[in-house]
Coordinates of C-alpha atoms in Angstrom, one line a residue:
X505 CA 77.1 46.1 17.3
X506 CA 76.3 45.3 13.7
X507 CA 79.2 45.1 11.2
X508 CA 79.2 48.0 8.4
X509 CA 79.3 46.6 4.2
X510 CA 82.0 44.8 3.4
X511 CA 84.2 45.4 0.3
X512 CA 83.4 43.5 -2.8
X513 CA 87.5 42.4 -2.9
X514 CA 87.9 39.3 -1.3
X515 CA 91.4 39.9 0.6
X516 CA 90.2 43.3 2.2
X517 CA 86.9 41.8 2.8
X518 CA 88.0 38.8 5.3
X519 CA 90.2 41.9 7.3
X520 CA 87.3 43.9 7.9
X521 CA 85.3 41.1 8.4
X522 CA 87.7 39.6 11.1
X523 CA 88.4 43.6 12.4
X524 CA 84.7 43.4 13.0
X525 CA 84.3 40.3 14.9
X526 CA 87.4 41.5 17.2
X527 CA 85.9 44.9 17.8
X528 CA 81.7 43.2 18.5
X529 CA 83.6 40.9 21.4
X530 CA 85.5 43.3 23.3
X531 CA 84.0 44.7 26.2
X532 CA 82.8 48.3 26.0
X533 CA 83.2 48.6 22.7
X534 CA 79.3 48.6 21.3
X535 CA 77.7 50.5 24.1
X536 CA 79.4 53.6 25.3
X537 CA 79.9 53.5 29.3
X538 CA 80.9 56.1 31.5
X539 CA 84.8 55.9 32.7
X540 CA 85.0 56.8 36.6
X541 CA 87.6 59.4 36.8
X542 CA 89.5 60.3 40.0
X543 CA 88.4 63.5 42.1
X544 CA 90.9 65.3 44.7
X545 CA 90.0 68.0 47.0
X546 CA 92.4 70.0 49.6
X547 CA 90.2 71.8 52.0
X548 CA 90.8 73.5 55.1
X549 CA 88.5 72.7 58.2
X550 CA 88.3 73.9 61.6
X551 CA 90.3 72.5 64.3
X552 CA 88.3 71.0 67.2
X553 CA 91.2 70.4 69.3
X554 CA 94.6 71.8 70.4
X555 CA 96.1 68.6 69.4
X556 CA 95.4 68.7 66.0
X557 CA 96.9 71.8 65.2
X558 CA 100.1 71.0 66.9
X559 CA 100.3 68.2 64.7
X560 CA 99.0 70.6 61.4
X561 CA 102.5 72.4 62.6
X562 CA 104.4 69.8 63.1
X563 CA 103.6 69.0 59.5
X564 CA 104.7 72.2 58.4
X565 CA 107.7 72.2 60.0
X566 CA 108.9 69.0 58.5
X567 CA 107.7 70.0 55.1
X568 CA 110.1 72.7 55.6
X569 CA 113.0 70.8 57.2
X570 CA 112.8 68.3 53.9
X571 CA 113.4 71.1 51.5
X572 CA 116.4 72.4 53.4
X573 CA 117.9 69.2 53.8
X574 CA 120.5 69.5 50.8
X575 CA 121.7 72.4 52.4
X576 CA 121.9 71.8 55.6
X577 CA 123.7 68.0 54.1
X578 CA 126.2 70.2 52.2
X579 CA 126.7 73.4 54.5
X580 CA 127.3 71.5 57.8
X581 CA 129.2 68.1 56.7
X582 CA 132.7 67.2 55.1
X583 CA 131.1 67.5 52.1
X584 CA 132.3 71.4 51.1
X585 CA 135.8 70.2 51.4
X586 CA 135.4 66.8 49.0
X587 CA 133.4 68.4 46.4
X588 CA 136.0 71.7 46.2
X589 CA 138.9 69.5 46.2
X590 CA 137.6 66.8 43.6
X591 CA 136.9 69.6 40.9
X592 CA 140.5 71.0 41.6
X593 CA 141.5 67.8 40.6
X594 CA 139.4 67.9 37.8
X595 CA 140.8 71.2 36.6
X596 CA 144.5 70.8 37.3
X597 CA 144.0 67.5 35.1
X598 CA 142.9 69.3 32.2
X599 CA 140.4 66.7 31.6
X600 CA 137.4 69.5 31.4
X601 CA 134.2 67.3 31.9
X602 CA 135.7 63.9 33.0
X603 CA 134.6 63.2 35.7
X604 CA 131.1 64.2 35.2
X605 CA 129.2 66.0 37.7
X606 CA 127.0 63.5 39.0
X607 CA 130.0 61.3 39.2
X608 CA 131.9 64.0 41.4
X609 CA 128.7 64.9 43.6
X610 CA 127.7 61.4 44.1
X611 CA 131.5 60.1 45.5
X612 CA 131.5 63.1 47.4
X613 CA 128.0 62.5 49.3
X614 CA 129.0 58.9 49.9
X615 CA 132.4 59.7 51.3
X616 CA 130.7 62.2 53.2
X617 CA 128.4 59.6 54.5
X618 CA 131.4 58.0 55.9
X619 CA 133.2 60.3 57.1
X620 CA 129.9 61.3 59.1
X621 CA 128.7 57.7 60.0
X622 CA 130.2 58.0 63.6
X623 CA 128.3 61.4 63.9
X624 CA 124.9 59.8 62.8
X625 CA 125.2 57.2 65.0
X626 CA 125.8 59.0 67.9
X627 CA 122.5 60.6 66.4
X628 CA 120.5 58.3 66.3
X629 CA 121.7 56.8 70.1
X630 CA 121.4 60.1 71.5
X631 CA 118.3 61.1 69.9
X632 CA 116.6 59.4 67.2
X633 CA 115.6 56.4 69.6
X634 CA 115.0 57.7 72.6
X635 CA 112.7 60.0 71.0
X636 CA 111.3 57.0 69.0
X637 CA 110.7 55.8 72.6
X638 CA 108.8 58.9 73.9
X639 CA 111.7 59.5 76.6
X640 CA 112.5 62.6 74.8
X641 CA 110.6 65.6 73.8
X642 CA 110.7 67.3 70.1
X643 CA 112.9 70.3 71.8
X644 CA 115.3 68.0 73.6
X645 CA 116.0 65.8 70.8
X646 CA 116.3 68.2 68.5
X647 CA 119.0 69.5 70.9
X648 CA 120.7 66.3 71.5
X649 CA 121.0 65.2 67.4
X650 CA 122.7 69.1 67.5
X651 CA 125.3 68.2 70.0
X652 CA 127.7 65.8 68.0
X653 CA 127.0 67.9 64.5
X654 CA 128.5 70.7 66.6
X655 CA 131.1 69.3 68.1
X656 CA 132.0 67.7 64.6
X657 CA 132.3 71.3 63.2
X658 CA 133.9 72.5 66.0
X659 CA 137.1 70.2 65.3
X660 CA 137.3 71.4 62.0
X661 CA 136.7 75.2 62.9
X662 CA 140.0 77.6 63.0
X663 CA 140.0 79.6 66.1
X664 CA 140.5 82.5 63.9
X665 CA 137.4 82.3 62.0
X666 CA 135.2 81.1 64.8
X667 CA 136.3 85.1 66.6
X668 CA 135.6 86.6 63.2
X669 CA 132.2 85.5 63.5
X670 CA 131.7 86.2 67.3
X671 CA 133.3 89.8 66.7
X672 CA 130.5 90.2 64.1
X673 CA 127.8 88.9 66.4
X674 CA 129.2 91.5 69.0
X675 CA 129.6 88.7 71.0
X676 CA 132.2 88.1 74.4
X677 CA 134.6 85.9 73.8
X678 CA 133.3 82.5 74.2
X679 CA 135.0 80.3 77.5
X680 CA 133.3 76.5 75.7
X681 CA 131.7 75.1 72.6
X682 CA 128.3 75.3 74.5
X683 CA 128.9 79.2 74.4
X684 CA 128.8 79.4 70.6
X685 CA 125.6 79.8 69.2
X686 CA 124.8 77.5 65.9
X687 CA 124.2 80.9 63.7
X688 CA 128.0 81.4 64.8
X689 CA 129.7 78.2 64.1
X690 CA 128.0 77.5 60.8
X691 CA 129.7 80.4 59.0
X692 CA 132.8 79.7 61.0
X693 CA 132.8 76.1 59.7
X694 CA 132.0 77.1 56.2
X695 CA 134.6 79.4 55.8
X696 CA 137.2 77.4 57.5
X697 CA 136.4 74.1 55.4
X698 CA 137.1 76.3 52.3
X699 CA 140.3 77.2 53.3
X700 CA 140.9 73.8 53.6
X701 CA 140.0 72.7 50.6
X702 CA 141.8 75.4 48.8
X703 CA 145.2 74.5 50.2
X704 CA 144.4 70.8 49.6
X705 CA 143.7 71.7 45.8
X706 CA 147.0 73.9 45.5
X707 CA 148.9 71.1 46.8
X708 CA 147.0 69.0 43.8
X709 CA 147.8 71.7 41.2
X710 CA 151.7 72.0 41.6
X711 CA 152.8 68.3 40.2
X712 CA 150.7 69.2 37.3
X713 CA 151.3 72.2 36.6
X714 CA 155.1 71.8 36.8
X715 CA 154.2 69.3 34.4
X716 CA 152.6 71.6 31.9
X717 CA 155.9 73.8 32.0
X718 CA 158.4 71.2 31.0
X719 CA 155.7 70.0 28.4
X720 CA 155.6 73.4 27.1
X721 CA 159.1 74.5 27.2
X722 CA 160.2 71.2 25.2
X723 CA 157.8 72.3 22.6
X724 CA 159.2 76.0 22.2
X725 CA 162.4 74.7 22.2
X726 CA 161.3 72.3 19.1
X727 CA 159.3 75.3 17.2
X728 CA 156.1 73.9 18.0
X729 CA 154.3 76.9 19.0
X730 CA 150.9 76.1 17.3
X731 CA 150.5 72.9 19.2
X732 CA 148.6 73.1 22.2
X733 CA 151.0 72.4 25.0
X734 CA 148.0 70.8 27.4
X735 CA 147.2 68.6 24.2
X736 CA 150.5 67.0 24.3
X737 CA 150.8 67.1 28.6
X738 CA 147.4 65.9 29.3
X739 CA 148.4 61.7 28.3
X740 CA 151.4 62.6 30.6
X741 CA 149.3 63.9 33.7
X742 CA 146.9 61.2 33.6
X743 CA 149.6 58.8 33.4
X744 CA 151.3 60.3 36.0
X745 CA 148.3 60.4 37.9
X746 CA 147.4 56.6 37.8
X747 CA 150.9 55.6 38.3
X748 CA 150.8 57.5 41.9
X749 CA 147.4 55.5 42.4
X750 CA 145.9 59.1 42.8
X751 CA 142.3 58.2 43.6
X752 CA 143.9 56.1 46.4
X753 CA 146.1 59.0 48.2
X754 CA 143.6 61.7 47.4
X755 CA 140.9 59.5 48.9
X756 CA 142.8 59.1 51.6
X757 CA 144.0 62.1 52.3
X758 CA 140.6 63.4 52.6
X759 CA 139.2 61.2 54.7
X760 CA 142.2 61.9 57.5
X761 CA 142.3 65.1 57.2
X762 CA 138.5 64.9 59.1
X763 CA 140.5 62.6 61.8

């Protein structure tokens, strides 16, 4: 590619005479070629076998299993009563934002993956791997990975709510576990983990909030009655709380309370 006129000034005329030299020796730069650009079809075509649409269906129905997996993660797992009690702790702090969310989501998916590790394991023994294996069939392990998920919520369903549910369902009172149908234990569970959770975060909320009165009575007795009382208690509950090592007991106490 030839090189336009150069400027009559000396300094701008060796930069556009070395600008022109760089531009003539890279590739593609004096002719014009044709950039290959990437072309994606989705068509449907007609199946020729039974086979294939079994497996178009099982498609489908793992598509749709993926999106319900938070769901299903938070709904049937400890992780209801973790994240519930972790922002009562939040609140009876006073500490509004601290801990972030993410921070409070993500310790309460990984204690709920240890909490549930002993359930996933039994998982995959039961039916992960032997269906791996082709021993089992979709159906049957689908039914054995459900076994231990419902046995785990059973433990931690009251009695009381599980015969709410069934009295809704208008069904007879159940004589085993393998009686209850999974649309009935779910809610059961739900409910029942949420009562949990809300006693657990009482329990959190009296130490500081008998905190909050002392803090607030000294201060009315003082004639302090434009200073914020939580502004003056909240160095006091957070010392308070790491002198009790309170990520230790709370920790703790949530993981036995599964046991």
């Amino acid at each position: 590619m030839p090189c336009p006129a150069l400027p009559r000034a000396w300094p701008l005329r060796a930069a556009a005479l070395a600008l022109c030299l760089t531009v003539s020796g890279l590739p593609g730069i004096g002719a014009a070629q044709a950039v290959p650009l990437p072309r994606v079809t989705i068509g449907v075509d007609g199946a020729t076998r039974p086979e294939e649409v079994a497996v178009t269906l099982q498609i489908v129905l793992l598509l749709t299993v993926l999106s319900l997996a938070p769901a299903i993660l938070i709904m049937v797992t400890s992780f209801t009563r973790i994240v519930v009690v972790l922002s009562f702790l939040r609140q009876a702090l006073g500490t509004q934002h601290m801990p972030p969310n993410q921070i409070i989501v993500g310790l309460s998916l990984f204690l709920s993956f240890f909490i549930m590790a002993p359930v996933w394991q039994t998982v995959n023994e039961r039916a992960l791997r032997p269906y791996m294996a082709k021993q089992l069939s979709a159906e049957q392990a689908l039914e054995a990975a459900g076994e231990p998920v419902r046995q785990f919520m059973a433990r931690q369903t009251r009695e009381k709510d599980l015969a709410l549910f069934a009295s809704l369902a208008r069904l007879e009172r159940p004589a085993g576990l393998a009686q209850v149908p999974t649309h009935v234990l779910i809610p059961a569970f739900i409910i029942s983990e949420l009562r949990t959770a809300f006693q657990m975060g009482f329990l959190i909320y009296v130490p500081f909030l008998v905190l909050d009165m002392v803090v607030a009575s000294i201060l009315m007795s003082m004639g302090m009655l434009m200073l914020p009382p939580i502004m003056i208690s909240l160095p006091f509950k957070l010392m308070l709380f790491v002198l009790v090592d309170g990520w230790h007991l709370l920790v703790g106490s949530l993981v036995r309370s599964f046991q």
